[in-house]
Structures are given as C-alpha cells and as structure tokens.
Coordinates of N, CA, C and O and ligand atoms in Angstrom, one line a residue:
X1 N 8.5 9.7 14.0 CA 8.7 10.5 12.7 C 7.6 10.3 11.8 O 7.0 9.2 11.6
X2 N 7.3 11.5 11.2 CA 6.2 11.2 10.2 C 6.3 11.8 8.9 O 6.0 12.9 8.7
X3 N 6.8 10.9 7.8 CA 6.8 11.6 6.4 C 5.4 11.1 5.7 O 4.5 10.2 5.9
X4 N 5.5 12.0 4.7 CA 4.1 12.2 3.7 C 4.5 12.0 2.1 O 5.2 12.9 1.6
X5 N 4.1 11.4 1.6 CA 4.2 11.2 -0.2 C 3.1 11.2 -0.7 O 2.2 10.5 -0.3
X6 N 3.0 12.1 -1.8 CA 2.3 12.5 -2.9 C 1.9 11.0 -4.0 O 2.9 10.3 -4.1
X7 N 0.8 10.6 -4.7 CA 0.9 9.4 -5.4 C 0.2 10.1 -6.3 O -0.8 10.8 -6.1
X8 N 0.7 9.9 -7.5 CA -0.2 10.3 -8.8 C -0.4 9.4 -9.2 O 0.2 8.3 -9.1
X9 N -1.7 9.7 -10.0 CA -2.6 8.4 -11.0 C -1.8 8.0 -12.0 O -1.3 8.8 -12.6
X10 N -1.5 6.5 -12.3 CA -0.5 5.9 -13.5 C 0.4 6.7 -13.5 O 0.5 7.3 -14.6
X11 N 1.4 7.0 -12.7 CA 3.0 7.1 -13.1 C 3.5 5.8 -12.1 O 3.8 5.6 -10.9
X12 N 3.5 5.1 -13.4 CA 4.4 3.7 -13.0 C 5.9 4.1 -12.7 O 6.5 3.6 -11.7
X13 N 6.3 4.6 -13.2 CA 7.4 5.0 -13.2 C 8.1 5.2 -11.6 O 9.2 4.8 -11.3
X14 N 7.0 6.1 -10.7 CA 7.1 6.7 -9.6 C 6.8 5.4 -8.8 O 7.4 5.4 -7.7
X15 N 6.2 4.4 -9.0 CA 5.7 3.5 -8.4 C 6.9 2.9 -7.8 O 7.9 3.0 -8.4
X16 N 6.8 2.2 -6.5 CA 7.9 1.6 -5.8 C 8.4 2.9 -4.9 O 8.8 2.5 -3.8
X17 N 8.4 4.2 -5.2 CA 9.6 4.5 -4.3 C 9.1 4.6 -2.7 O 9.7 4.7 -1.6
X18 N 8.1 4.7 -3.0 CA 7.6 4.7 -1.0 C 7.9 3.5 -0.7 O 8.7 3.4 0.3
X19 N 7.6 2.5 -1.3 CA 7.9 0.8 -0.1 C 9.5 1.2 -0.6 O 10.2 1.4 0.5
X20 N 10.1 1.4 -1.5 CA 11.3 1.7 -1.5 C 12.0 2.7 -0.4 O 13.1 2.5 0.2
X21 N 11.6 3.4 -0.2 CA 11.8 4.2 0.9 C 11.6 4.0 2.9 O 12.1 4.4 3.9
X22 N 10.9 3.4 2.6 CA 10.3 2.5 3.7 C 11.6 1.9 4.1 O 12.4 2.4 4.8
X23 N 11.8 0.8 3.6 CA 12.9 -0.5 3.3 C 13.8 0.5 3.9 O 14.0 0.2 5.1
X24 N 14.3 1.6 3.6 CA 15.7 1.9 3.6 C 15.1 2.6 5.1 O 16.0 2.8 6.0
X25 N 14.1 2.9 5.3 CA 14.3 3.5 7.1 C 14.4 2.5 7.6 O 15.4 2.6 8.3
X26 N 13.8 1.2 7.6 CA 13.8 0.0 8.5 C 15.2 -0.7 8.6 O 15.8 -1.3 9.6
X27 N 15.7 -0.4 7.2 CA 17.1 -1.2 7.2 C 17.9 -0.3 8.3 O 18.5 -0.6 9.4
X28 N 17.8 0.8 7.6 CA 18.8 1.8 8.7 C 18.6 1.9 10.6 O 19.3 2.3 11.5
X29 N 17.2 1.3 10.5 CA 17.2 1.0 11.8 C 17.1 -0.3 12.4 O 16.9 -0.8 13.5
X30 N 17.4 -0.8 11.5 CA 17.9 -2.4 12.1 C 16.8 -3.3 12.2 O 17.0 -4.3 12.9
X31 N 16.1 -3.2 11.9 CA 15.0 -4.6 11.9 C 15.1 -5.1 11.2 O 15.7 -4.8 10.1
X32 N 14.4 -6.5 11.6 CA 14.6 -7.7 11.1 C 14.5 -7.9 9.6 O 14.1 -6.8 9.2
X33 N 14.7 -8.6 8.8 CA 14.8 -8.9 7.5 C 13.0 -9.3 7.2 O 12.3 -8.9 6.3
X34 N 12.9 -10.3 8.5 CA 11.7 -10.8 8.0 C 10.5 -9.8 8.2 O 9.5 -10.0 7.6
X35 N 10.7 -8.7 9.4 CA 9.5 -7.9 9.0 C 9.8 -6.9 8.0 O 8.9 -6.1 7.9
X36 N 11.2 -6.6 7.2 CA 11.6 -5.8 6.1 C 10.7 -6.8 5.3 O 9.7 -6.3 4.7
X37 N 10.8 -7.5 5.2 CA 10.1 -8.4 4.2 C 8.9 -8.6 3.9 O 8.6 -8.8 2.7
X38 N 7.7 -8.4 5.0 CA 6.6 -8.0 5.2 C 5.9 -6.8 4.8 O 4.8 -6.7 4.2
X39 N 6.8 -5.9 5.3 CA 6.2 -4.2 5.1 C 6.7 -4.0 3.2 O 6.2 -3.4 2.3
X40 N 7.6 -4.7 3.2 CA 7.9 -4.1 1.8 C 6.6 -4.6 0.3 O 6.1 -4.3 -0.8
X41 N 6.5 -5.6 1.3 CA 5.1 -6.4 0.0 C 3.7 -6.1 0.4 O 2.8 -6.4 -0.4
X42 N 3.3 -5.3 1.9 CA 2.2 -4.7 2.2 C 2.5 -3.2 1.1 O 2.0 -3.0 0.0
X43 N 3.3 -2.6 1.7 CA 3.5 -1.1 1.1 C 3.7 -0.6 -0.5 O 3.3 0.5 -1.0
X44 N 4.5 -1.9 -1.3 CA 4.5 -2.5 -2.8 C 3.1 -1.8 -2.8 O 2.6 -0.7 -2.6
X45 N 2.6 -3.3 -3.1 CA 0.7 -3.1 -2.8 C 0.0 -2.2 -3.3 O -0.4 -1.9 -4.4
X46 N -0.2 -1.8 -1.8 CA -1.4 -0.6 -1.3 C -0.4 0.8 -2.1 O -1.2 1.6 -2.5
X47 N 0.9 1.0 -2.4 CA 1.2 1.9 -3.4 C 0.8 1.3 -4.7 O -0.2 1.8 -5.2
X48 N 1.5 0.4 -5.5 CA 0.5 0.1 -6.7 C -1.0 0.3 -6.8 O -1.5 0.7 -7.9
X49 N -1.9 0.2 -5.6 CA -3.2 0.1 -5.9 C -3.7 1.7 -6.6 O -4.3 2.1 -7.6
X50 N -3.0 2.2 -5.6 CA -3.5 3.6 -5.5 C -3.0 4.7 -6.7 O -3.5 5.8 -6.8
X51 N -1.6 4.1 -7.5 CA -1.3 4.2 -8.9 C -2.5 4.1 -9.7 O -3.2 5.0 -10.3
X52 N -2.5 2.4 -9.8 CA -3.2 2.0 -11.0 C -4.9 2.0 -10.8 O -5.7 1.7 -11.7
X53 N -5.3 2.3 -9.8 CA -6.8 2.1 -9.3 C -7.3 3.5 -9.2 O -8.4 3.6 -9.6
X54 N -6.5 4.9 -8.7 CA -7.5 5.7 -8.3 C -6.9 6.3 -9.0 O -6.1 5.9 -9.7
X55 N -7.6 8.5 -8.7 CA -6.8 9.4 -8.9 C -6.0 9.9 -8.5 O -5.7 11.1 -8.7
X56 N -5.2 9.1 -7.7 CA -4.1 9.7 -6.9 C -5.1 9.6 -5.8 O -6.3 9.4 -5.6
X57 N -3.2 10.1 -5.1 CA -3.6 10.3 -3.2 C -2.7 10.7 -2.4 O -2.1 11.7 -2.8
X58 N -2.3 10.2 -1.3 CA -1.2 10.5 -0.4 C -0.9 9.4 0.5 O -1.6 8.4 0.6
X59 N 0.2 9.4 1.1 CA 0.3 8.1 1.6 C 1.5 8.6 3.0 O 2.7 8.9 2.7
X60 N 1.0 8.7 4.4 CA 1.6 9.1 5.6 C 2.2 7.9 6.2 O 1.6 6.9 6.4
X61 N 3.2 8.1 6.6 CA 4.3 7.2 7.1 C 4.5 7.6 8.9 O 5.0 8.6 9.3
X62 N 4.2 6.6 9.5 CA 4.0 7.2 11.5 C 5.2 6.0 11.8 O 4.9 4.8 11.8
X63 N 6.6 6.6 12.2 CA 7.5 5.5 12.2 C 7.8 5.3 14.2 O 8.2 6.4 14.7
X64 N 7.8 4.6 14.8 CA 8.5 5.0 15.7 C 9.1 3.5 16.3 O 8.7 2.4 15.9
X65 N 10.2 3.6 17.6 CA 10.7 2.0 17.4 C 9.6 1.0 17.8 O 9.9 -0.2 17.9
X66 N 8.7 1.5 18.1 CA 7.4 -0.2 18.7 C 6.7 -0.2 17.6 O 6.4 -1.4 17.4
X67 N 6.2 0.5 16.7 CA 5.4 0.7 15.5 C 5.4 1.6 14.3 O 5.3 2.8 14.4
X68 N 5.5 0.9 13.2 CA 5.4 1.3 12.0 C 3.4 1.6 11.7 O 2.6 0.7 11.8
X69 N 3.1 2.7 11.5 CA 1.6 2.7 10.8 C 1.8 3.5 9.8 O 2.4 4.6 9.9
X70 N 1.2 3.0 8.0 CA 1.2 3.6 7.0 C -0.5 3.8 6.5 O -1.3 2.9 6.6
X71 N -0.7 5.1 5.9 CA -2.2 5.0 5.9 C -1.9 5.6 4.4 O -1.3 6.7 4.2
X72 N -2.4 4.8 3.4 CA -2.9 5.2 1.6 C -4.3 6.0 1.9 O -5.3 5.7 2.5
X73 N -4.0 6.9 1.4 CA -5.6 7.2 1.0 C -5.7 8.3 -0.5 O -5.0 9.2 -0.8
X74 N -6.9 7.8 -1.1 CA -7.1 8.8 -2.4 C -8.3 9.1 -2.6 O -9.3 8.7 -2.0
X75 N -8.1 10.0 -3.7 CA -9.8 11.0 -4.0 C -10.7 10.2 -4.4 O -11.8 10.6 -4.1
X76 N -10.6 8.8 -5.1 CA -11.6 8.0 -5.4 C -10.8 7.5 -6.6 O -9.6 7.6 -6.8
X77 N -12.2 6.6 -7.9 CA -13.3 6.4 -7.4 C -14.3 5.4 -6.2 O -15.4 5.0 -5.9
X78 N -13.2 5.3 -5.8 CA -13.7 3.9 -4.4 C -13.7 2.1 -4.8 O -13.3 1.6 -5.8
X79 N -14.1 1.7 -3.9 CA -14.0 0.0 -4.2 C -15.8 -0.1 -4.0 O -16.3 0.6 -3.1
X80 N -16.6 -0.7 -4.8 CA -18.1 -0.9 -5.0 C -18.2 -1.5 -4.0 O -18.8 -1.1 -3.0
X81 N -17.1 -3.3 -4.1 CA -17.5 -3.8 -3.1 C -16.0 -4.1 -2.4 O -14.9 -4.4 -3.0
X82 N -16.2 -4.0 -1.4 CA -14.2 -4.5 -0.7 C -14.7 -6.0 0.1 O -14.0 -6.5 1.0
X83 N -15.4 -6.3 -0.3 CA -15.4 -8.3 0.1 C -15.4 -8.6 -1.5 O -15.0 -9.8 -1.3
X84 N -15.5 -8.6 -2.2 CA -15.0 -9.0 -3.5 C -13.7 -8.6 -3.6 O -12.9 -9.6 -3.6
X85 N -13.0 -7.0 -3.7 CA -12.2 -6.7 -3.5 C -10.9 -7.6 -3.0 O -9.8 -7.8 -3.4
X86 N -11.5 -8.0 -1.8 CA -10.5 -8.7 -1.1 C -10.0 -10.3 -1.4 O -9.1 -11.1 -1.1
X87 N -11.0 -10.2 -1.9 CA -11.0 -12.1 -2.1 C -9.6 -12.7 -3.4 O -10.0 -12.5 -4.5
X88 N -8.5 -13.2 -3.4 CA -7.8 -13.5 -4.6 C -8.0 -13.5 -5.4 O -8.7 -14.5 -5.7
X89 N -7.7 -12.9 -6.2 CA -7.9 -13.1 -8.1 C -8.7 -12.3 -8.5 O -8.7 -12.2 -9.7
X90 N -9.4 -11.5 -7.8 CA -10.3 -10.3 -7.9 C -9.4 -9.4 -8.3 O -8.4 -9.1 -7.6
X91 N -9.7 -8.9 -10.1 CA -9.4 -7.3 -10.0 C -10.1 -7.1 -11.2 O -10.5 -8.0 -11.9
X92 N -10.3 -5.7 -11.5 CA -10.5 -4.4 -12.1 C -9.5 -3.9 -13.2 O -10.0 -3.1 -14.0
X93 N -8.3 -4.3 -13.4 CA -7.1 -3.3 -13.4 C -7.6 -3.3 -14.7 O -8.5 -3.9 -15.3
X94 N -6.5 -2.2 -15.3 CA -7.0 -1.9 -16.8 C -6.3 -2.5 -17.8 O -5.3 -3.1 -17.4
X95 N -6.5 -2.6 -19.4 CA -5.2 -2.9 -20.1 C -4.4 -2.7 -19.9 O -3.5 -3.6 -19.7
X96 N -4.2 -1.3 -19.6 CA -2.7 -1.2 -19.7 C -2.0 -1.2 -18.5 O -0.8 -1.1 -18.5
X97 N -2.5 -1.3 -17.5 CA -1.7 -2.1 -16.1 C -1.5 -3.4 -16.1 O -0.6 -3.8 -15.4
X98 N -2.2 -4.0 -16.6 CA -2.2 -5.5 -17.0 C -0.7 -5.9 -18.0 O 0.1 -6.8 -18.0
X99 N -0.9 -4.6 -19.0 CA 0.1 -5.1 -19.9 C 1.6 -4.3 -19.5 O 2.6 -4.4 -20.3
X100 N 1.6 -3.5 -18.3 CA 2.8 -3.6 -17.7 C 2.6 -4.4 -15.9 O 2.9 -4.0 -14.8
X101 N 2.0 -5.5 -16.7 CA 2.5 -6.4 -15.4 C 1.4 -6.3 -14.2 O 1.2 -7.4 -13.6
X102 N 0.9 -5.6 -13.9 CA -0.1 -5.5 -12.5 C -1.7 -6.1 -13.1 O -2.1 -6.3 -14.3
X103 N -2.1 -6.3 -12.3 CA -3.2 -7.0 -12.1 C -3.8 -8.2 -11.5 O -4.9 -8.6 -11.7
X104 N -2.8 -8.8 -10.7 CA -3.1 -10.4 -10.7 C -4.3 -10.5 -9.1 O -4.4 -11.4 -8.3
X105 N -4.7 -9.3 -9.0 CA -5.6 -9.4 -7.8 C -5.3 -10.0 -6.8 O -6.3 -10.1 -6.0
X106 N -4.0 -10.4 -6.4 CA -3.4 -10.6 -5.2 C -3.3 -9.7 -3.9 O -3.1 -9.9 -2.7
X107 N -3.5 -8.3 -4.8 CA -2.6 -7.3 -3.9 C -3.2 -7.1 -2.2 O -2.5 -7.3 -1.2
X108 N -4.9 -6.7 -2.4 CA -5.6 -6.9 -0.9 C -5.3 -7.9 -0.3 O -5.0 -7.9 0.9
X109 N -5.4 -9.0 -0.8 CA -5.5 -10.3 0.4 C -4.2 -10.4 0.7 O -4.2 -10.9 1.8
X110 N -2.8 -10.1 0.4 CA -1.3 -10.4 0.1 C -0.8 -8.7 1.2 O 0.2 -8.7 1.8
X111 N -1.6 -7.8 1.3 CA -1.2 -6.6 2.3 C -1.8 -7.3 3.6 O -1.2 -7.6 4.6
X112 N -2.9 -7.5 3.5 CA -4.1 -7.9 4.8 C -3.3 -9.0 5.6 O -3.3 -8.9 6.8
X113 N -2.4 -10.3 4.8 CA -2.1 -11.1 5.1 C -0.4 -10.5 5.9 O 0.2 -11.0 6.9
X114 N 0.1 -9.4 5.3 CA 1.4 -9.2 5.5 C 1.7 -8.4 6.8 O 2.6 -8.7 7.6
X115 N 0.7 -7.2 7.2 CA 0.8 -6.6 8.1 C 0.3 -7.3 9.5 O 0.0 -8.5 9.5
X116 N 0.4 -6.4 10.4 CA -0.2 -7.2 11.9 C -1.5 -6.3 12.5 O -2.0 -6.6 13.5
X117 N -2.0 -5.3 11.8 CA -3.2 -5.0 11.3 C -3.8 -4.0 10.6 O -3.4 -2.8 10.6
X118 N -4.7 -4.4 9.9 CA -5.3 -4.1 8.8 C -6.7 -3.2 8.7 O -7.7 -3.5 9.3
X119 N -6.5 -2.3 8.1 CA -8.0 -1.2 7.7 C -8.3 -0.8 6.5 O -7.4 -0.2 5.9
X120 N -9.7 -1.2 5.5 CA -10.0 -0.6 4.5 C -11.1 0.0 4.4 O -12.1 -0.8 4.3
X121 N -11.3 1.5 4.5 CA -12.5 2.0 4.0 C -12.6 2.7 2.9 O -11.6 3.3 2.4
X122 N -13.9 2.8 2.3 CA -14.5 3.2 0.8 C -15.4 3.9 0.3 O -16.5 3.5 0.6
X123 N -15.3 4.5 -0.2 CA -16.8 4.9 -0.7 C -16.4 5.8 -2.1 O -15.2 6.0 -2.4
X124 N -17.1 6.2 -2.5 CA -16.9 7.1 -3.9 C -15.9 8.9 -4.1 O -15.6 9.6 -5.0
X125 N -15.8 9.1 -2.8 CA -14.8 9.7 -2.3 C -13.9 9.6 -2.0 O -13.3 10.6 -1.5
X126 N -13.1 8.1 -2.3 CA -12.2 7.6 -2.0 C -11.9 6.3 -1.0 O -12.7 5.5 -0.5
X127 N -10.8 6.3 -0.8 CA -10.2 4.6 0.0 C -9.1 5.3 0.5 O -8.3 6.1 0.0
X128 N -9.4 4.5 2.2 CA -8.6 4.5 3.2 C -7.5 3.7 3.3 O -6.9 4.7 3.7
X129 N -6.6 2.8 3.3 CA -5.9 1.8 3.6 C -5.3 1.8 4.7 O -4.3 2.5 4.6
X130 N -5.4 1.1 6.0 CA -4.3 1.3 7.0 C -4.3 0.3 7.8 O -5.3 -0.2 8.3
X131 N -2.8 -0.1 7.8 CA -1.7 -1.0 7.6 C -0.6 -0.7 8.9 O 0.2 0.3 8.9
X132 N -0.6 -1.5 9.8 CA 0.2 -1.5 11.1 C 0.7 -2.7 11.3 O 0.1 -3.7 11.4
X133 N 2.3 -2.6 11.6 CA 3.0 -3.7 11.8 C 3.8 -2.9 13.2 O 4.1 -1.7 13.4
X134 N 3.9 -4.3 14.0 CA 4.5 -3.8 15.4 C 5.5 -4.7 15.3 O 5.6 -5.9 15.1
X135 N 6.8 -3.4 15.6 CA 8.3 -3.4 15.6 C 9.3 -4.3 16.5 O 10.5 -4.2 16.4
Ligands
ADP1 N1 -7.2 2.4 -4.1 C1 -8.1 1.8 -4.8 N2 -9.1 2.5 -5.5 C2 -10.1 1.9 -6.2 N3 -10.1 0.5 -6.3 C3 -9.2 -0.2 -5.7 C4 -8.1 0.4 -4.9 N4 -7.4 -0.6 -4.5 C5 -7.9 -1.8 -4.9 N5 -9.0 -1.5 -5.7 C6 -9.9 -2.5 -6.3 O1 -9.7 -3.8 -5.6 C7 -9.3 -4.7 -6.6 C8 -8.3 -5.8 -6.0 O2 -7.1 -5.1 -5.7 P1 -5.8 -6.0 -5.6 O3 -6.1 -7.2 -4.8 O4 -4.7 -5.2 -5.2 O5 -5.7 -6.6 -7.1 P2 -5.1 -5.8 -8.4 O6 -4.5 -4.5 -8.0 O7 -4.1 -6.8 -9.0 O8 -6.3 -5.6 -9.3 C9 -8.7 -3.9 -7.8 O9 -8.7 -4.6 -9.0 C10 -9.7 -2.7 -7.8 O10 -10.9 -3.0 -8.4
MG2 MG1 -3.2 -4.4 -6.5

C-alpha cells in the first residue's frame, strides 16, 4: 500500500499527523511495540523537519508486511552541509520554532539512529529523506 501526504511550511498545528498516522497502520497490523516505537520517533522527525525547515513537501508511505519505506522530500531551501547537519546539537531552527519547542538538533542523528536504513540528499532544490525499517 502506498499513501501520500501533503506537508506545509510551519503549520505546527498539522505537525504529527503522518507519524500519527503511521502508528495507527502499524498498530492495526500488529507489530511490535518496539518497532512502533522506532518509526514513530524517525517519522516525528523527518515530519517536523520538513515543517519547520523548508517550504513544504510531500511525504510517501510504501507499507507492506516485510517493509515499511517512507520518503520526505521538499522544494528546498536544502541543507548547506548534511555532516554538520547530522552531527547532535546542530540546528538552524528559527525563533519561533524554538519557542514552540523544536529545535534541539537531535532530530537527524535520532531518525538515522531509529530506522534500519537511512538516505539524505540535498541541494538547493530541496531534501530527500529515506527511511527504511524492516518489518
Ligand atoms: N528538510 C530540511 N530542509 C532544510 N534544512 C533541514 C531540513 N531538515 C533538517 N535541516 C537542517 O538540519 C538541521 C538539523 O536538523 P535536526 O537534527 O532535525 O535538528 P532541529 O530540527 O532540531 O534543528 C536543522 O536545524 C536544519 O538546519
Ligand atoms: Mg529536527
């Protein structure tokens, strides 16, 4: 199965319902807690990023029972450098993501660490993210 969601730039509001949505296919299919537990703090994430970092994007969901693959991708403006990017404590974010809570530069190293494998590409046209966990 493959669904597709829409991500607009700063609507926190909207933020969460894809890992939220996620969660509830995986529950409904019965896997384990601890890779619910995984996907839900990869997919958090890589949906926050793409909130509070770009202009929006889209974000495709490839479900089937041996493998979960989710791919973020948006229009830009890109990551300068994604080895800084990735390193902890590293961020960008702005005031006012900061002052509703996001920012703590955890997010890349904390998806990279959660899935069972990991893709980021970049450039000024945007960021790829993809994220595979096997079921
Ligand atoms: N989709 C994206 N578009 C542009 N920049 C991004 C994107 N995702 C991450 N980044 C950059 O990588 C940095 C680190 O991301 P992350 O580890 O999630 O920390 P945080 O989101 O808390 O800043 C961000 O601060 C930002 O500079
Ligand atoms: Mg982040």
């Amino acid at each position: 199965m493959i669904y597709t969601f829409e991500i607009l730039p700063m609507n926190l509001e909207q933020a969460g319902y894809i890992s939220s949505f996620i969660k509830k296919l995986l529950v409904d299919n019965k896997i384990s807690k601890m890779v619910i537990r995984r996907v839900s703090i990869a997919t958090y994430e890589a949906e926050i990023n793409v909130v509070i970092h770009s202009y929006g994007g889209k974000c495709v969901v490839d479900y089937n029972e041996k493998q979960l693959k989710i791919v973020f991708s948006d229009t830009g403006p890109g990551i300068k450098n994604i080895e800084s990017a990735m390193t902890e404590g590293f961020s960008t974010a702005s005031t006012y993501a900061r002052e509703n809570g996001f920012g703590a530069g955890m997010g890349l190293p904390n998806i990279r660490n959660s899935c069972d494998e990991f893709d980021i590409q970049s450039s000024d046209k945007g960021t790829i993210v993809t994220i595979i966990f096997n079921l």
